[in-house]
Short mmCIF file of C-alpha atoms in Angstrom, two decimals:
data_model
loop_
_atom_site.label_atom_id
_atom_site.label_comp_id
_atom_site.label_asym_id
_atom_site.label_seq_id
_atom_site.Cartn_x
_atom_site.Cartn_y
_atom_site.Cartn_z
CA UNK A 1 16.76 19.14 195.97
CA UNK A 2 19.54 21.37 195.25
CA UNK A 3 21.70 21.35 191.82
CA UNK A 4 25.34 22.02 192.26
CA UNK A 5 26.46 24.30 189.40
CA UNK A 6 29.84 22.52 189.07
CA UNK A 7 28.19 19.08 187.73
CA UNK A 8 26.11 20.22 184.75
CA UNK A 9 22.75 18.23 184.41
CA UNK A 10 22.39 16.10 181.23
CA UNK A 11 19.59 18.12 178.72
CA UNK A 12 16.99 16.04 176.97
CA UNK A 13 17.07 15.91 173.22
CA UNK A 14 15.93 18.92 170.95
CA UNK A 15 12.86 17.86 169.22
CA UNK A 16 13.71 18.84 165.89
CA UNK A 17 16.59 15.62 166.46
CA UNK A 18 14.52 13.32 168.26
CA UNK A 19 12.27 13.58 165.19
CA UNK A 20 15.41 13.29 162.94
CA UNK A 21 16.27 10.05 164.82
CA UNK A 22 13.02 8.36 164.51
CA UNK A 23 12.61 9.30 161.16
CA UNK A 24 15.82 7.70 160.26
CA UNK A 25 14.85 4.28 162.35
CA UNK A 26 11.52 4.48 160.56
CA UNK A 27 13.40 4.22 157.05
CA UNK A 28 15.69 1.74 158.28
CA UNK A 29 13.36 -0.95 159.27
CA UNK A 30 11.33 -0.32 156.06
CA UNK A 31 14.04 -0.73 153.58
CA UNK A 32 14.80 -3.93 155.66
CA UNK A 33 11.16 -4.81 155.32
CA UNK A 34 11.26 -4.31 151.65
CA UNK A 35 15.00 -6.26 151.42
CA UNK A 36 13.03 -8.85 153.19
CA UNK A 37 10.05 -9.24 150.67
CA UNK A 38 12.35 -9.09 147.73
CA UNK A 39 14.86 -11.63 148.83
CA UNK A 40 11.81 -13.58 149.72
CA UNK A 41 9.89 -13.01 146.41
CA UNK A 42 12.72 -14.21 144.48
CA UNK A 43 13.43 -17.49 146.32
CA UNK A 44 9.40 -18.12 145.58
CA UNK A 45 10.18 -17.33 141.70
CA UNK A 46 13.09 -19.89 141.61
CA UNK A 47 11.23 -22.88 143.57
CA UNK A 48 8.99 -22.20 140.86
CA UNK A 49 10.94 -22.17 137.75
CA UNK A 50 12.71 -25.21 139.50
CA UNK A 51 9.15 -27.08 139.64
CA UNK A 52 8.27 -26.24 135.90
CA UNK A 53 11.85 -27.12 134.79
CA UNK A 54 11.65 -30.53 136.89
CA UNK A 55 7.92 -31.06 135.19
CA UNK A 56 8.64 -30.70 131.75
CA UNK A 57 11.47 -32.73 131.83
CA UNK A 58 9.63 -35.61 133.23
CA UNK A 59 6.72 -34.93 130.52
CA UNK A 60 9.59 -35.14 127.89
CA UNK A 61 11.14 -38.51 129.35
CA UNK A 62 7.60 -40.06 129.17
CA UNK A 63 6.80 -38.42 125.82
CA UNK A 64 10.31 -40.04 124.47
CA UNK A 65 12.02 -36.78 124.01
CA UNK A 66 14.03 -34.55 125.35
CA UNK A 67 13.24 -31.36 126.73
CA UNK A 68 12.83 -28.64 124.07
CA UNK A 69 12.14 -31.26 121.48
CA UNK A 70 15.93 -32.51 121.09
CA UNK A 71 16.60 -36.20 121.79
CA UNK A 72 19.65 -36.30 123.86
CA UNK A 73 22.61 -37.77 122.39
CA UNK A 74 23.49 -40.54 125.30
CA UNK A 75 20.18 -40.62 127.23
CA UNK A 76 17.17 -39.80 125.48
CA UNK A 77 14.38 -42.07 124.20
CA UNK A 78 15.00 -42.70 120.31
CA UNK A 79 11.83 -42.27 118.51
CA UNK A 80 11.06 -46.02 116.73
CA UNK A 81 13.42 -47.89 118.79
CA UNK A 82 12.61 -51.70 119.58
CA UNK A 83 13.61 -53.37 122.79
CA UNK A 84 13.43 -56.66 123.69
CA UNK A 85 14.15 -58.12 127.18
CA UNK A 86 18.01 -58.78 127.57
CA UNK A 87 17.10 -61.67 130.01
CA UNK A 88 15.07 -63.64 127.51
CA UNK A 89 18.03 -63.54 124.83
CA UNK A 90 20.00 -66.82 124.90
CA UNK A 91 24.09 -66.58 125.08
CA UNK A 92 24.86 -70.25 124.31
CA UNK A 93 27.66 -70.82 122.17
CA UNK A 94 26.34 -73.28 119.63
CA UNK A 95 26.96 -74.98 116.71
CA UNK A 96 24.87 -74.52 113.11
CA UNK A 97 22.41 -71.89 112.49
CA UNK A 98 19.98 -70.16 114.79
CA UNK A 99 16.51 -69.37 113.85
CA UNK A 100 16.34 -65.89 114.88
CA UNK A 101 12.45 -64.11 116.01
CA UNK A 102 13.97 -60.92 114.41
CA UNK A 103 15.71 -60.17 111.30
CA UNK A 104 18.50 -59.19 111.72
CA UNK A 105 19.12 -60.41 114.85
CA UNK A 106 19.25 -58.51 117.92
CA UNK A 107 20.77 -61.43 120.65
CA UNK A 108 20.49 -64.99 121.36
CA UNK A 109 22.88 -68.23 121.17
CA UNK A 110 25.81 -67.86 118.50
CA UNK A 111 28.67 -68.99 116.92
CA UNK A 112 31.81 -68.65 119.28
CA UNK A 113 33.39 -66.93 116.43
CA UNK A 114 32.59 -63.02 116.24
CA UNK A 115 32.63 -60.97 112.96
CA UNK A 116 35.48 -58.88 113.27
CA UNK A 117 34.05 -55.17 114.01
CA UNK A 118 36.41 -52.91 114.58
CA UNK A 119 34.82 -50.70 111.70
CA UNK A 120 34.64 -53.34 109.62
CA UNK A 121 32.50 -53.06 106.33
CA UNK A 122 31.43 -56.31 105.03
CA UNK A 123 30.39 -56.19 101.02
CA UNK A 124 28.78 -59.38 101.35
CA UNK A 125 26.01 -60.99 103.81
CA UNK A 126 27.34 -62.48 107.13
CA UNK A 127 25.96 -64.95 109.18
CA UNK A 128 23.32 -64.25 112.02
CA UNK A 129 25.28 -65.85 114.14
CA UNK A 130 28.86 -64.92 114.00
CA UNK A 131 27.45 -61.22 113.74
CA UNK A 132 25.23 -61.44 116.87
CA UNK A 133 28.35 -62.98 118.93
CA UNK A 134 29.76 -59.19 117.86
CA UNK A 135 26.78 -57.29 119.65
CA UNK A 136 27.59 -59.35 122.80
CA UNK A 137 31.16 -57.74 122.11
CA UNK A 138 28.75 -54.17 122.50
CA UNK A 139 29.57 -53.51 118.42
CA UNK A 140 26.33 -51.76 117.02
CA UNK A 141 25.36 -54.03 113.43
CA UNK A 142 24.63 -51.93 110.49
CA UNK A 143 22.78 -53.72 108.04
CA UNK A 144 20.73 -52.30 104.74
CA UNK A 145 19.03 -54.11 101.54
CA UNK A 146 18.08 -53.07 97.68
CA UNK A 147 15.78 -50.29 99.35
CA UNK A 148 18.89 -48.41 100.63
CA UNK A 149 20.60 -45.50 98.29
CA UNK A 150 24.25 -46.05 96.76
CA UNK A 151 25.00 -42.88 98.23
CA UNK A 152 23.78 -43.63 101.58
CA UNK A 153 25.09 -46.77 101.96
CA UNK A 154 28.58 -45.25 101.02
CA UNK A 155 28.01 -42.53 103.68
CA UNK A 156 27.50 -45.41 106.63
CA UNK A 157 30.15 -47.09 105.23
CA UNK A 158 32.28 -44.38 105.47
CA UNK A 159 30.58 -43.60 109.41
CA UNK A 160 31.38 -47.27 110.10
CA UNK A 161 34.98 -47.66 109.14
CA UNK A 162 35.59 -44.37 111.63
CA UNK A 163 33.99 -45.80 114.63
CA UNK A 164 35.45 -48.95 116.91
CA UNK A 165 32.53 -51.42 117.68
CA UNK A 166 30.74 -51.68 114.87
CA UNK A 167 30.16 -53.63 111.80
CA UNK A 168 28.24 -52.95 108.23
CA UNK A 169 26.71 -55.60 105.83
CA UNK A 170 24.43 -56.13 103.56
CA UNK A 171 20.94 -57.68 104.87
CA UNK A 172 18.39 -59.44 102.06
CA UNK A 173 15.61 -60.32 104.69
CA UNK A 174 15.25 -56.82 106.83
CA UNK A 175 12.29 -54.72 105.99
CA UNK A 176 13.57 -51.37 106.09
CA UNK A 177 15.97 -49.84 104.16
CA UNK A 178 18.60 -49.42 106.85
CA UNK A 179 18.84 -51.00 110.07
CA UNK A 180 20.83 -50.43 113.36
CA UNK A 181 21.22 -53.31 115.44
CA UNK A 182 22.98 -53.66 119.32
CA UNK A 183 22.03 -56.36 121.76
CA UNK A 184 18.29 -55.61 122.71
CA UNK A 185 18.14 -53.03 120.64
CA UNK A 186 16.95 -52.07 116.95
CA UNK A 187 15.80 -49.07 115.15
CA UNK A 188 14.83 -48.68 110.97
CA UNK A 189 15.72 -45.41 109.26
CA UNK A 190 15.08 -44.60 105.58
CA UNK A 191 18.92 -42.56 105.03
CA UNK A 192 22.12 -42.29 106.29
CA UNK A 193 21.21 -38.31 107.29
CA UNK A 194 18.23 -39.28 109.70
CA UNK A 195 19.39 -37.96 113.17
CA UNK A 196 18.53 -41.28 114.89
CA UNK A 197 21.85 -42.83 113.07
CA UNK A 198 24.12 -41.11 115.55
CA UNK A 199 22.14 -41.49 118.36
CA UNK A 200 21.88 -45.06 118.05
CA UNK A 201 25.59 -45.08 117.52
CA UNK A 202 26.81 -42.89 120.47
CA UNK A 203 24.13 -44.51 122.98
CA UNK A 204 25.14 -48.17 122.08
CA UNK A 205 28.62 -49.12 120.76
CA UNK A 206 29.67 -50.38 124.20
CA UNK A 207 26.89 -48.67 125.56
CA UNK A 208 24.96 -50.60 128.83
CA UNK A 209 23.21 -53.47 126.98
CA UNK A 210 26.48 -54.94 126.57
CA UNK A 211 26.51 -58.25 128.10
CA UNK A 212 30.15 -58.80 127.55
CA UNK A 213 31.76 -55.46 128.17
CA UNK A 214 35.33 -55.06 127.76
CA UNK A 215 35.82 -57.99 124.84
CA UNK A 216 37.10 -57.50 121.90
CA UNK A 217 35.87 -56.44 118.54
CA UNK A 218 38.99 -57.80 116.61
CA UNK A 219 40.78 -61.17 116.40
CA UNK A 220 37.08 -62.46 115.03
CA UNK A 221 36.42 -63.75 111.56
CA UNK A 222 37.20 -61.02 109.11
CA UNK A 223 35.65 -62.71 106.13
CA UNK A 224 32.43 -64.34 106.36
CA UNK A 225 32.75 -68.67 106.68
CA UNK A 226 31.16 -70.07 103.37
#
């Protein structure tokens, strides 16, 4: 075979580039390699942190809490609350007194009169009845007895008369010295400053155990019937 001088053959690659070259492809794939493991490393560390997150949260829901020890505000379990089955609680209107399995009263057949509540602050007792037809209305009931402080009775009063859907009295025949009272729903604090005052408060006044959502806390009885 003969090589004609006017077409120049193509020359093979110097070493010293060829090594270049591969050297270069060699660092290529391994930073890939490494972008790889990284990229993959961190998706591993957020599944996990996801799973912890997702764990303690439902080990604070059972324990009542919320996660990092802080009851939430709208949600969150309320440390002494009482329930009682919505189902079971009469709704008759009715005439006369009711005897009540809880005092005060959390639901059952009433009056078809309502206590006024539109922050309404009752010196003197009101009926079971008349009051409970206000918790259909979704007002929360704030009741207290001798046990109660002057000063933190003034402080709820002062709570009440700022906040629509709900109703203060005095209450003779409750245990504790305060009470908080929606339909269903009941919890007993000791002073106006315990925490579980404003939970109550923002997770029931109208909240979702309101069997009558939408009616009206006013046009009631704003005086209690002798």
């Amino acid at each position: 075979m003969s090589f004609d001088p006017r077409h120049p053959q193509p020359q093979a690659p110097a070493p010293g580039a060829r090594s270049t070259r591969n050297r270069a492809i060699a660092i290529g794939l391994s930073a890939a390699v490494v972008a790889g493991l990284v990229a993959f490393g961190s998706f591993l560390l957020l599944e996990n942190s996801a799973a912890d997150e997702k764990s303690d949260n439902a080990s604070a829901a059972h324990d009542g809490k919320h996660p990092g020890g802080h009851g939430d505000a709208k949600g969150g379990a309320i440390e002494g609350l009482k329930s009682w089955d919505a189902a079971k609680l009469g709704r008759n209107h009715v005439a006369g007194t009711v005897d009540y399995p809880m005092k005060p009263p959390v639901g059952g057949d009433h009056n078809p009169s309502w206590m006024n509540c539109d922050g309404d602050v009752y010196e003197k007792a009101v009926p079971d009845v008349n009051a409970v037809h206000s918790l259909e209305h979704g007002a929360v009931w704030v009741t207290y007895n001798g046990k109660a402080a002057d000063g933190d009775v003034a402080a709820l009063a002062e709570r009440v008369r700022k906040t629509p859907f709900t109703l203060m009295s005095p209450y003779a025949g409750q245990e504790g010295a305060i009470t908080l009272s929606a339909w269903g729903k009941q919890v007993t604090v000791d002073s106006a400053d315990d925490r579980r005052v404003d939970r109550f408060l923002a997770q029931y006044v109208q909240g979702a155990q309101t069997p009558e959502p939408g009616a009206p806390c006013t046009g009631g009885l704003e005086t209690a019937p002798r």
